[in-house]
Coordinates of C-alpha atoms in Angstrom, one line a residue:
M1 CA -72.5 -7.1 14.0
V2 CA -74.1 -5.4 11.0
A3 CA -72.1 -4.4 7.9
S4 CA -71.9 -0.7 8.8
E5 CA -70.6 -1.4 12.3
Y6 CA -68.1 -3.8 10.9
S7 CA -66.8 -1.0 8.6
I8 CA -66.2 1.4 11.5
Q9 CA -64.5 -1.4 13.4
M10 CA -62.2 -2.0 10.4
A11 CA -61.5 1.8 10.3
V12 CA -60.6 1.7 13.9
D13 CA -58.5 -1.4 13.4
T14 CA -56.3 0.4 10.9
M15 CA -55.1 2.5 13.8
T16 CA -52.8 0.1 15.7
P17 CA -50.0 1.0 18.1
P18 CA -46.5 0.3 16.9
K19 CA -45.0 -3.0 18.0
G20 CA -42.8 -2.9 21.0
P21 CA -43.0 -2.4 24.7
T22 CA -46.0 -0.4 25.9
G23 CA -44.7 0.2 29.5
E24 CA -41.2 1.3 30.2
F25 CA -39.0 2.9 27.5
K26 CA -35.5 4.2 27.4
G27 CA -34.3 6.1 30.5
D28 CA -37.0 7.0 33.0
I29 CA -39.8 7.4 30.6
K30 CA -42.9 5.5 31.8
V31 CA -46.2 5.6 29.9
N32 CA -49.4 3.5 30.0
D33 CA -52.0 3.0 27.4
N34 CA -55.0 2.7 29.7
P35 CA -57.9 4.9 28.5
P36 CA -58.8 7.8 30.8
M37 CA -61.3 6.9 33.6
K38 CA -64.5 8.8 34.1
K39 CA -62.9 10.7 37.0
D40 CA -60.1 11.7 34.7
L41 CA -62.5 13.1 32.1
D42 CA -64.5 14.9 34.8
R43 CA -61.3 16.5 36.0
V44 CA -60.5 18.0 32.6
A45 CA -64.0 18.5 31.3
E46 CA -64.0 22.2 31.8
L47 CA -60.5 22.9 30.7
P48 CA -60.5 25.3 27.7
V49 CA -59.3 24.6 24.2
L50 CA -59.0 27.4 21.6
D51 CA -60.4 27.3 18.0
V52 CA -58.9 28.9 15.0
N53 CA -60.2 32.3 16.0
G54 CA -58.8 32.0 19.5
K55 CA -62.3 31.4 21.0
P56 CA -62.2 29.1 24.1
H57 CA -64.4 25.9 24.3
A58 CA -64.8 23.5 27.2
F59 CA -63.0 20.3 26.5
R60 CA -66.2 18.3 27.2
S61 CA -68.0 20.1 24.4
L62 CA -65.8 18.3 21.9
Y63 CA -67.0 14.8 22.8
T64 CA -70.5 15.3 24.2
S65 CA -73.8 16.1 22.6
D66 CA -76.9 17.9 23.9
S67 CA -79.1 15.3 22.2
N68 CA -79.7 11.8 23.3
E69 CA -78.1 10.4 20.1
P70 CA -75.0 8.3 20.6
L71 CA -71.7 10.0 19.8
R72 CA -68.3 8.6 19.1
V73 CA -65.2 10.9 19.0
L74 CA -61.6 10.1 18.2
I75 CA -59.4 12.8 19.7
L76 CA -55.8 13.1 18.3
F77 CA -53.4 15.0 20.5
V78 CA -50.4 16.0 18.3
R79 CA -47.1 17.6 19.2
Q80 CA -46.2 21.2 18.4
F81 CA -47.5 22.6 15.1
F82 CA -44.1 22.6 13.3
C83 CA -43.5 18.9 14.0
G84 CA -42.9 17.2 10.6
N85 CA -43.7 13.7 12.1
C86 CA -47.1 14.7 13.3
Q87 CA -47.8 16.4 10.0
E88 CA -47.0 13.3 8.1
Y89 CA -49.1 11.2 10.5
L90 CA -52.1 13.5 10.2
R91 CA -51.7 13.6 6.4
S92 CA -51.7 9.8 6.2
F93 CA -54.6 9.6 8.7
S94 CA -56.8 12.0 6.7
T95 CA -56.1 10.0 3.5
S96 CA -56.9 6.6 5.1
I97 CA -60.0 7.6 7.1
T98 CA -62.1 10.3 5.4
P99 CA -65.0 12.3 6.8
G100 CA -67.3 10.8 4.2
A101 CA -66.6 7.3 5.5
L102 CA -67.2 8.4 9.1
N103 CA -70.5 10.2 8.3
S104 CA -71.9 7.2 6.6
L105 CA -71.9 5.2 9.8
P106 CA -75.0 4.6 11.9
T107 CA -73.2 5.9 14.9
P108 CA -72.1 9.5 14.4
T109 CA -68.4 9.6 14.5
K110 CA -66.1 12.6 14.6
V111 CA -62.3 13.2 14.7
I112 CA -60.9 16.1 16.7
V113 CA -57.2 17.3 16.5
I114 CA -55.6 19.1 19.4
G115 CA -52.1 20.7 19.3
C116 CA -50.1 22.4 22.0
G117 CA -49.3 25.6 20.0
Q118 CA -51.0 28.9 19.6
P119 CA -54.3 29.1 17.7
E120 CA -52.9 31.5 15.2
L121 CA -51.1 28.6 13.5
I122 CA -54.1 26.3 13.1
T123 CA -54.8 27.6 9.6
M124 CA -51.2 26.9 8.6
Y125 CA -51.3 23.4 10.1
A126 CA -54.6 22.5 8.4
R127 CA -53.1 23.7 5.1
E128 CA -49.8 21.7 5.5
T129 CA -51.6 18.5 6.6
A130 CA -54.6 18.8 4.3
C131 CA -56.6 17.9 7.4
P132 CA -60.4 18.1 6.9
Y133 CA -61.1 17.7 10.7
P134 CA -61.6 20.4 13.3
I135 CA -58.3 21.5 14.9
Y136 CA -58.0 23.1 18.4
A137 CA -55.1 24.4 20.4
D138 CA -54.1 23.8 24.1
P139 CA -51.2 26.2 24.6
S140 CA -51.4 25.7 28.4
K141 CA -50.8 21.9 27.9
K142 CA -53.0 21.2 30.9
L143 CA -55.0 18.6 29.0
Y144 CA -51.8 16.9 28.0
A145 CA -50.6 16.7 31.6
Q146 CA -53.9 15.7 33.2
L147 CA -54.4 12.9 30.6
G148 CA -51.0 11.4 31.3
M149 CA -49.1 12.5 28.1
I150 CA -45.4 13.0 28.7
R151 CA -42.5 15.3 27.6
T152 CA -39.5 13.8 25.9
L153 CA -37.1 14.1 22.9
D154 CA -36.5 10.3 22.7
L155 CA -36.7 9.4 19.0
G156 CA -37.5 5.7 19.5
P157 CA -36.0 2.7 17.7
R158 CA -37.3 3.2 14.2
S159 CA -39.4 5.6 12.1
P160 CA -43.1 4.6 11.7
Q161 CA -44.4 3.4 8.3
Y162 CA -46.4 6.4 7.5
M163 CA -43.3 8.6 7.4
Q164 CA -42.5 9.7 3.9
Y165 CA -39.6 11.8 5.0
S166 CA -36.6 11.0 7.1
L167 CA -36.1 12.7 10.5
P168 CA -33.5 15.2 9.1
S169 CA -35.9 16.0 6.3
A170 CA -38.7 16.6 8.8
I171 CA -36.5 18.9 10.9
V172 CA -35.6 20.9 7.8
R173 CA -39.2 21.2 6.8
G174 CA -40.2 22.3 10.3
I175 CA -37.5 24.9 10.3
Y176 CA -38.6 26.2 6.9
Q177 CA -42.2 26.4 8.1
S178 CA -41.3 28.2 11.2
L179 CA -39.2 30.8 9.3
K180 CA -42.0 31.2 6.8
A181 CA -44.4 31.8 9.7
G182 CA -42.5 35.0 10.6
P183 CA -43.7 36.2 14.1
G184 CA -45.4 32.9 14.6
A185 CA -42.1 31.0 14.6
F186 CA -42.1 30.8 18.4
K187 CA -45.8 29.9 18.7
G188 CA -45.7 26.3 17.5
G189 CA -45.7 24.8 21.0
D190 CA -43.5 22.8 23.3
Y191 CA -40.9 20.8 21.4
W192 CA -40.7 18.3 24.2
Q193 CA -44.4 17.6 24.4
V194 CA -45.6 14.3 22.8
G195 CA -49.2 13.4 22.3
G196 CA -51.7 10.5 22.3
E197 CA -55.0 9.3 20.9
F198 CA -58.3 8.4 22.7
L199 CA -61.6 7.1 21.4
L200 CA -64.5 8.4 23.5
E201 CA -68.1 7.1 23.2
D202 CA -71.1 8.8 24.8
G203 CA -68.8 11.0 26.8
Q204 CA -66.7 8.1 28.2
A205 CA -63.5 6.4 27.0
A206 CA -64.1 3.3 24.9
S207 CA -62.6 0.2 26.6
G208 CA -59.1 -0.6 25.5
L209 CA -58.9 2.2 23.0
G210 CA -56.2 4.6 24.3
W211 CA -52.7 5.4 23.3
R212 CA -50.0 7.7 24.7
E213 CA -46.9 8.3 22.7
A214 CA -43.6 7.4 24.4
T215 CA -41.2 8.9 21.7
V216 CA -41.1 11.8 19.3
E217 CA -41.6 9.5 16.2
E218 CA -44.5 7.4 17.6
N219 CA -48.0 7.8 16.4
I220 CA -50.8 5.4 15.7
Q221 CA -49.4 3.4 12.7
L222 CA -51.6 3.1 9.6
R223 CA -51.4 -0.1 7.8
D224 CA -50.9 -0.4 4.0
Q225 CA -48.8 2.8 3.8
K226 CA -46.2 2.1 1.0
E227 CA -42.8 3.6 0.3
L228 CA -41.2 4.3 -3.0
N229 CA -37.8 2.8 -3.2
L230 CA -35.7 4.0 -6.1
A231 CA -32.7 1.8 -7.1
I232 CA -29.8 3.6 -8.8
L233 CA -27.9 1.1 -11.0
G234 CA -25.2 1.3 -13.7
E235 CA -21.9 1.5 -11.7
A236 CA -19.9 -0.5 -14.3
S237 CA -21.0 1.8 -17.2
V238 CA -20.2 4.9 -15.2
E239 CA -16.7 3.6 -14.3
S240 CA -15.9 2.8 -17.9
S241 CA -16.4 6.4 -19.0
A242 CA -15.3 8.2 -15.8
R243 CA -11.6 8.3 -16.6
I244 CA -11.9 9.9 -20.0
S245 CA -14.7 12.2 -18.8
A246 CA -12.4 13.7 -16.1
L247 CA -10.1 15.1 -18.9
S248 CA -12.9 17.4 -20.1
W249 CA -14.3 20.6 -18.6
T250 CA -17.8 19.1 -18.9
F251 CA -16.9 16.7 -16.1
L252 CA -17.4 19.7 -13.8
L253 CA -21.0 20.3 -14.9
P254 CA -23.5 19.8 -12.1
R255 CA -25.4 16.9 -13.5
L256 CA -27.3 13.7 -12.7
I257 CA -25.4 10.5 -13.2
P258 CA -26.5 6.9 -12.4
A259 CA -24.6 5.2 -9.6
P260 CA -22.7 8.3 -8.4
Q261 CA -20.9 6.1 -5.9
A262 CA -18.8 4.9 -8.8
L263 CA -17.0 8.2 -8.8
I264 CA -16.1 8.1 -5.1
R265 CA -13.0 6.0 -4.5
A266 CA -10.4 5.9 -1.7
S267 CA -7.5 6.2 -4.3
R268 CA -6.9 7.3 -7.9
P269 CA -5.2 5.1 -10.5
E270 CA -1.8 6.4 -11.5
R271 CA -1.8 5.0 -15.0
L272 CA -4.2 3.9 -17.7
E273 CA -5.1 0.3 -18.2
P274 CA -2.7 -1.4 -20.7
A275 CA -3.6 -4.1 -23.2
T276 CA -2.0 -7.6 -23.2
A277 CA 0.6 -8.1 -25.9
K278 CA 4.3 -8.4 -26.5
V279 CA 6.1 -5.2 -27.5
V280 CA 9.5 -5.7 -29.0
G281 CA 12.1 -3.4 -30.5
A282 CA 12.7 -4.7 -34.0
Y283 CA 16.4 -3.7 -33.9
S284 CA 17.0 -2.5 -30.3
G285 CA 16.0 -5.8 -28.5
G286 CA 13.8 -4.0 -26.0
Q287 CA 10.8 -5.9 -24.7
R288 CA 7.6 -5.3 -22.7
D289 CA 4.7 -7.6 -21.8
H290 CA 2.0 -5.1 -22.5
V291 CA 0.9 -2.2 -24.8
N292 CA 0.3 1.2 -23.3
Y293 CA -3.3 2.3 -23.4
I294 CA -2.9 5.2 -25.8
A295 CA -0.8 3.1 -28.2
H296 CA -3.4 0.4 -28.2
L297 CA -6.1 3.0 -29.0
L298 CA -4.1 4.7 -31.7
H299 CA -3.5 1.4 -33.5
E300 CA -7.0 0.1 -32.9
G301 CA -5.4 -3.1 -31.7
E302 CA -8.8 -4.7 -30.9
S303 CA -9.7 -4.6 -34.6
L304 CA -6.8 -7.0 -35.6
E305 CA -8.1 -10.4 -36.5
R306 CA -6.4 -13.7 -35.9
Y307 CA -3.1 -14.2 -37.9
S308 CA -3.4 -10.7 -39.4
V309 CA -0.4 -8.5 -40.1
R310 CA -0.4 -4.7 -40.4
C311 CA 2.3 -2.2 -40.9
E312 CA 1.9 1.4 -39.8
K313 CA 3.9 4.6 -39.9
I314 CA 3.5 6.9 -36.8
K315 CA 4.7 10.5 -36.8
K316 CA 4.1 13.2 -34.3
I317 CA 2.9 16.3 -36.2
K318 CA 2.1 18.8 -33.5
V319 CA 2.8 19.7 -29.9
P320 CA -0.7 19.5 -28.3
E321 CA -1.1 16.6 -25.9
V322 CA -3.5 13.7 -26.2
K323 CA -6.8 14.8 -24.8
A324 CA -10.5 14.1 -24.7
K325 CA -12.6 15.1 -27.7
S326 CA -14.5 18.3 -27.3
L327 CA -17.7 16.6 -28.6
G328 CA -17.1 13.0 -27.9
P329 CA -19.7 10.5 -26.6
T330 CA -18.8 11.2 -22.9
T331 CA -19.3 14.9 -23.5
L332 CA -22.8 14.3 -24.8
L333 CA -23.4 12.1 -21.7
A334 CA -22.4 15.1 -19.4
L335 CA -24.7 17.4 -21.3
L336 CA -27.6 14.9 -21.1
G337 CA -27.1 14.6 -17.3
F338 CA -27.0 18.4 -17.0
A339 CA -30.2 18.7 -18.9
M340 CA -31.8 16.0 -16.7
S341 CA -30.8 17.9 -13.6
C342 CA -32.3 21.2 -15.0
A343 CA -35.5 19.4 -15.8
L344 CA -35.8 17.8 -12.3
L345 CA -34.9 21.2 -10.7
A346 CA -37.8 22.8 -12.6
L347 CA -40.1 19.9 -11.7
S348 CA -39.2 20.2 -8.0
I349 CA -39.9 23.9 -8.0
H350 CA -43.2 23.4 -9.8
E351 CA -44.3 20.8 -7.3
G352 CA -43.2 22.9 -4.4
D353 CA -41.2 19.9 -3.1
G354 CA -38.4 21.1 -0.9
M355 CA -36.9 17.6 -0.4
A356 CA -36.9 17.0 -4.1
L357 CA -35.2 20.3 -4.6
L358 CA -32.5 19.4 -2.1
A359 CA -32.1 15.9 -3.6
T360 CA -31.6 17.4 -7.1
I361 CA -29.1 20.0 -5.9
L362 CA -27.1 17.5 -3.7
L363 CA -26.9 14.7 -6.3
S364 CA -26.1 17.1 -9.1
S365 CA -23.4 19.0 -7.2
L366 CA -21.8 15.7 -6.3
S367 CA -20.5 15.3 -9.9
T368 CA -19.0 18.8 -9.7
L369 CA -17.3 18.1 -6.4
V370 CA -15.9 14.8 -7.4
G371 CA -14.9 16.2 -10.8
I372 CA -12.7 18.8 -9.0
G373 CA -10.9 16.1 -7.1
S374 CA -10.6 13.8 -10.1
Q375 CA -9.5 16.2 -12.9
W376 CA -6.2 15.1 -14.5
R377 CA -4.2 15.4 -17.7
L378 CA -2.3 12.8 -19.6
V379 CA 1.5 13.1 -19.7
L380 CA 3.4 11.1 -22.3
P381 CA 7.2 11.0 -21.5
E382 CA 9.5 12.8 -23.9
R383 CA 13.0 11.9 -25.0
T384 CA 15.6 14.3 -23.5
A385 CA 18.9 12.8 -24.6
R386 CA 19.8 13.1 -28.3
R387 CA 22.5 10.4 -28.6
H388 CA 22.4 8.0 -31.5
V389 CA 20.2 4.9 -31.0
P390 CA 19.3 1.9 -33.2
I391 CA 16.4 2.0 -35.6
S392 CA 13.4 2.6 -33.4
D393 CA 10.8 0.4 -35.2
V394 CA 8.5 -1.6 -32.9
V395 CA 6.8 -5.0 -33.4
I396 CA 3.7 -5.8 -31.3
V397 CA 2.6 -9.4 -31.1
Y398 CA -0.9 -10.0 -29.8
P399 CA -1.9 -13.2 -28.0
H400 CA -4.2 -14.4 -30.8
G401 CA -1.3 -14.4 -33.4
A402 CA -1.8 -10.9 -34.9
F403 CA 1.3 -8.8 -35.7
L404 CA 1.6 -5.0 -35.8
I405 CA 4.8 -3.5 -37.2
I406 CA 5.3 0.2 -36.4
K407 CA 7.8 2.4 -38.1
C408 CA 8.6 5.5 -36.1
D409 CA 11.4 7.5 -34.7
E410 CA 12.8 7.2 -31.1
E411 CA 10.7 10.1 -29.7
V412 CA 7.5 8.5 -30.8
A413 CA 8.7 5.0 -29.7
R414 CA 9.6 6.3 -26.2
S415 CA 6.4 8.2 -25.6
L416 CA 4.0 5.5 -26.9
Y417 CA 5.6 2.2 -26.3
W418 CA 8.5 2.2 -23.8
A419 CA 7.9 4.8 -21.1
P420 CA 4.8 4.4 -18.9
E421 CA 2.0 6.9 -19.3
E422 CA 1.4 9.2 -16.3
C423 CA -1.9 10.4 -14.9
R424 CA -1.1 13.8 -13.5
Y425 CA -3.8 15.1 -11.2
Y426 CA -4.5 18.7 -10.4
R427 CA -5.3 18.0 -6.8
S428 CA -3.1 16.3 -4.2
T429 CA -4.0 12.8 -2.8
R430 CA -4.9 14.4 0.6
S431 CA -7.2 16.9 -1.0
Y432 CA -8.8 14.1 -3.1
R433 CA -9.5 12.0 0.0
L434 CA -11.1 15.0 1.7
I435 CA -13.2 15.7 -1.3
S436 CA -14.3 12.0 -1.4
L437 CA -15.3 12.2 2.2
I438 CA -17.5 15.3 1.6
G439 CA -18.8 13.7 -1.6
T440 CA -19.8 10.6 0.4
L441 CA -21.8 12.7 2.9
I442 CA -23.5 14.6 0.1
L443 CA -24.4 11.4 -1.6
M444 CA -25.9 10.1 1.7
F445 CA -28.0 13.2 2.3
G446 CA -29.0 13.3 -1.4
V447 CA -30.3 9.8 -1.2
I448 CA -32.2 10.6 2.0
C449 CA -33.8 13.6 0.4
L450 CA -34.6 11.6 -2.7
G451 CA -36.3 9.0 -0.6
N452 CA -38.4 11.7 1.1
A453 CA -39.3 13.5 -2.1
G454 CA -42.8 13.6 -3.5
L455 CA -44.1 10.8 -5.8
N456 CA -44.2 12.9 -8.9
V457 CA -40.5 13.9 -8.6
Q458 CA -39.5 10.4 -7.6
L459 CA -41.1 9.2 -10.9
G460 CA -39.2 11.9 -12.7
F461 CA -35.9 10.7 -11.1
A462 CA -36.8 7.1 -12.1
A463 CA -37.4 8.1 -15.7
S464 CA -34.2 10.1 -15.7
Y465 CA -32.1 7.2 -14.4
I466 CA -33.6 4.8 -16.9
I467 CA -32.7 7.1 -19.8
L468 CA -29.2 7.9 -18.4
N469 CA -28.5 4.2 -17.7
A470 CA -29.3 3.3 -21.3
A471 CA -27.2 6.2 -22.5
Y472 CA -24.2 5.2 -20.4
W473 CA -24.4 1.6 -21.4
T474 CA -24.6 2.6 -25.1
V475 CA -21.5 4.8 -24.7
A476 CA -19.6 2.0 -22.9
A477 CA -20.3 -0.3 -25.9
L478 CA -18.7 2.2 -28.3
P479 CA -15.0 2.1 -29.2
Q480 CA -13.0 4.0 -26.6
R481 CA -11.1 5.7 -29.4
W482 CA -14.2 7.8 -30.2
N483 CA -13.7 9.6 -26.9
W484 CA -10.0 10.6 -27.5
D485 CA -8.4 13.3 -29.6
L486 CA -5.3 11.7 -31.0
S487 CA -4.7 14.3 -33.8
C488 CA -1.2 15.0 -32.5
Y489 CA -0.1 11.8 -34.2
Q490 CA -0.2 11.0 -37.9
R491 CA -1.0 7.4 -38.6
D492 CA -0.5 5.9 -42.1
I493 CA -1.2 2.3 -42.8
E494 CA 1.4 0.8 -45.2
H495 CA -0.3 -1.6 -47.6
Y496 CA 1.7 -4.4 -49.3
Q497 CA 1.6 -7.0 -52.0
D498 CA 3.1 -10.5 -52.4
D499 CA 5.3 -9.7 -55.4
E500 CA 5.5 -7.7 -58.6
E501 CA 3.4 -10.2 -60.6
N502 CA 0.5 -9.9 -58.1
S503 CA 0.7 -6.1 -57.6
H504 CA -2.8 -5.8 -59.1
I505 CA -4.3 -7.8 -56.3
P506 CA -5.8 -5.8 -53.4
S507 CA -3.8 -5.8 -50.1
V508 CA -4.7 -8.7 -47.9
E509 CA -3.6 -8.5 -44.3
K510 CA -5.1 -11.7 -42.9
E511 CA -3.1 -15.0 -43.3
K512 CA -4.3 -18.6 -43.1
T513 CA -1.5 -19.8 -40.8
Y514 CA 0.7 -18.5 -38.1
T515 CA 3.8 -19.3 -40.1
S516 CA 2.7 -17.2 -43.0
A517 CA 1.8 -14.3 -40.7
L518 CA 5.2 -14.5 -39.0
W519 CA 7.0 -14.4 -42.4
R520 CA 5.1 -11.3 -43.4
A521 CA 5.9 -9.6 -40.1
I522 CA 9.6 -10.4 -40.6
A523 CA 9.6 -9.2 -44.2
L524 CA 7.9 -5.9 -43.2
S525 CA 10.2 -5.3 -40.3
G526 CA 13.3 -6.2 -42.3
T527 CA 14.9 -8.3 -39.6
R528 CA 14.4 -11.5 -37.6
K529 CA 16.2 -10.3 -34.5
W530 CA 13.0 -9.6 -32.6
V531 CA 11.5 -13.0 -33.1
R532 CA 13.6 -14.8 -30.4
V533 CA 13.3 -11.8 -28.0
A534 CA 9.5 -12.0 -28.2
G535 CA 9.4 -15.8 -28.1
T536 CA 7.1 -16.0 -31.2
A537 CA 8.8 -19.0 -32.8
P538 CA 9.6 -22.4 -31.3
V539 CA 13.1 -23.1 -30.2
S540 CA 14.3 -25.9 -32.5
D541 CA 16.9 -26.6 -35.2
A542 CA 14.2 -26.6 -37.9
W543 CA 12.9 -23.1 -36.9
D544 CA 16.4 -21.8 -36.6
M545 CA 17.0 -22.8 -40.2
W546 CA 13.7 -21.3 -41.3
L547 CA 14.5 -18.0 -39.6
R548 CA 17.9 -17.8 -41.2
K549 CA 16.4 -18.5 -44.6
A550 CA 13.8 -15.9 -44.1
E551 CA 16.4 -13.2 -43.3
E552 CA 18.5 -14.3 -46.4
V553 CA 15.4 -13.9 -48.6
I554 CA 14.8 -10.4 -47.2
K555 CA 18.5 -9.3 -47.7
E556 CA 18.6 -10.7 -51.3
H557 CA 15.2 -9.3 -52.2
P558 CA 14.3 -6.3 -50.0
C559 CA 10.8 -4.9 -50.0
K560 CA 10.1 -2.5 -52.8
F561 CA 7.3 0.0 -53.3
D562 CA 5.1 0.3 -56.4
D563 CA 3.8 3.5 -58.0
R564 CA 0.8 3.4 -55.6
G565 CA 3.2 3.4 -52.6
R566 CA 2.4 -0.2 -51.7
C567 CA 5.1 -2.5 -50.3
I568 CA 5.9 -5.5 -52.6
L569 CA 7.1 -8.5 -50.6
P570 CA 9.6 -10.9 -52.0
R571 CA 8.3 -14.1 -53.4
W572 CA 8.9 -17.0 -51.0
D573 CA 6.8 -19.9 -49.7
P574 CA 7.3 -20.0 -45.9
E575 CA 5.0 -23.0 -45.4
K576 CA 6.8 -25.1 -48.0
Y577 CA 10.3 -24.3 -46.8
L578 CA 9.3 -25.1 -43.2
D579 CA 8.1 -28.5 -44.4
I580 CA 11.5 -29.0 -46.1
V581 CA 13.6 -28.1 -43.1
H582 CA 11.5 -30.2 -40.8
A583 CA 12.0 -33.2 -43.2
D584 CA 15.8 -32.5 -43.4
V585 CA 16.1 -32.3 -39.6
K586 CA 14.1 -35.5 -39.2
A587 CA 16.3 -37.2 -41.8
A588 CA 19.4 -36.0 -40.0
D589 CA 18.1 -37.2 -36.7
I590 CA 17.5 -40.7 -38.3
D591 CA 21.0 -40.8 -39.8
K592 CA 22.5 -39.7 -36.4
S593 CA 20.5 -42.4 -34.6
Q594 CA 21.6 -45.1 -37.1
S595 CA 25.2 -44.0 -36.9
S596 CA 25.1 -44.2 -33.1
G597 CA 23.7 -47.8 -33.5
D598 CA 26.5 -48.8 -35.9
L599 CA 29.2 -47.5 -33.5
T600 CA 27.6 -49.4 -30.7
V601 CA 27.7 -52.7 -32.7

């Protein structure tokens, strides 16, 4: 075989039937792939086919020549002219096997396309498929019937590789084309009719080269057709900002977000995530094992270092509730996603890509729909009774040995530290679940449409998701306090000094040992009552003596404030005194042991 003949053989080999049974299919559908015999071709030779102008031509004129030169013709019988599958197949075929390649062969080779619609639609079909080959129409379908091609709506087990659009997308495109055709909407052909392919040489069928379709989605499959798979990542970063975002009106903006499935959940949390720490009433004796989310944000608890001590005064200065910042990082994320959606919408329109347009609309509207179901407001409980209560100061002890002393009234203490925060949603749970169901369907159809969009728009989506993922991860790494408007509370940090002699020394909050940190916390709170409730000191005689001494020092020398408003702590060495009491207790234990021994003797 010479090189040129080998090339045409390779071109023919790229057209291989789909894997699977070639005889009997689902139901009563029976087809065979035997090429038509000479008697079959003789029977249909004079049947007419219509060209683009409606002029009839004998079928045999398509595959025979008046000269003695050899002629090879591949005849492609397609379905009705609005069939999206056939359009995709013909588009891929025309790209893979070009007329130039066929004309360069020693044996003249032609490709003929025949559809079962009216000839008025041939121009539209050639434009939609970018087909460079002659197209004819057989509206009578006599050729289809005589050559053994069947009628069915069976979809088959899977979509062929050449399909760039899903079946729903292909149907939508077909409907759109039929509506666009106006009066020609009903001239596309028989929707039940399927086609086939035959290779004829010198007026006869080439041995072994015939194919009749058994399902709607079957055509000759072209090798090396590749799909673009777009992965949407970033669920963790979206989840971290979703809660605070739902407090803002910008959450309702139709916008593109990475990993939109992160917003669709079967249930909604009823409270914000608390931080781990011991919360103790300095005088009341109340105790909790965690710090409410808003209180932790307000005090910037994550900034406290090991063995650090801080004293703060908290006062509520205005009525407005805690809310999201109008121009916080999450707001900027929403605006960025909205801008991306607008850009992709414009790109889809510019490209004339209907699937891309649907994908952009569906995936962008998903954020609005889920936003309607997830909108909420934060409710901090308020004190209703006005009876007398103990001093409401609070001490927070963090696991790494940091202490936070809060001086506040009972109203602030109840709303921030004792009563649980409430997430009050605007929509009922039943409504939210219905919205989540609809959102899931929109997400599925949006992903399907995106998978069937054109390459240029898919690349635009890919670039948008890369930028958005980077932005979401950046915002997730920022302090959460930047997203919240906590201006309804006034927070003042109370600085302190060791004693009057050292009042010129800048305030130092971090201590070298846990004992020193505990002493400062007791001195700033003005009492040792909370220590045992919180379990922050060992239970032993030595520590009991140390705690009693610490309280005596505070009562004898209470904290004073200098002219700069800084608290001056009483002079006392907690480390030295702890060593003393440990030694005394040890000596007492030895004496007790010796006394017991003497009595025994």
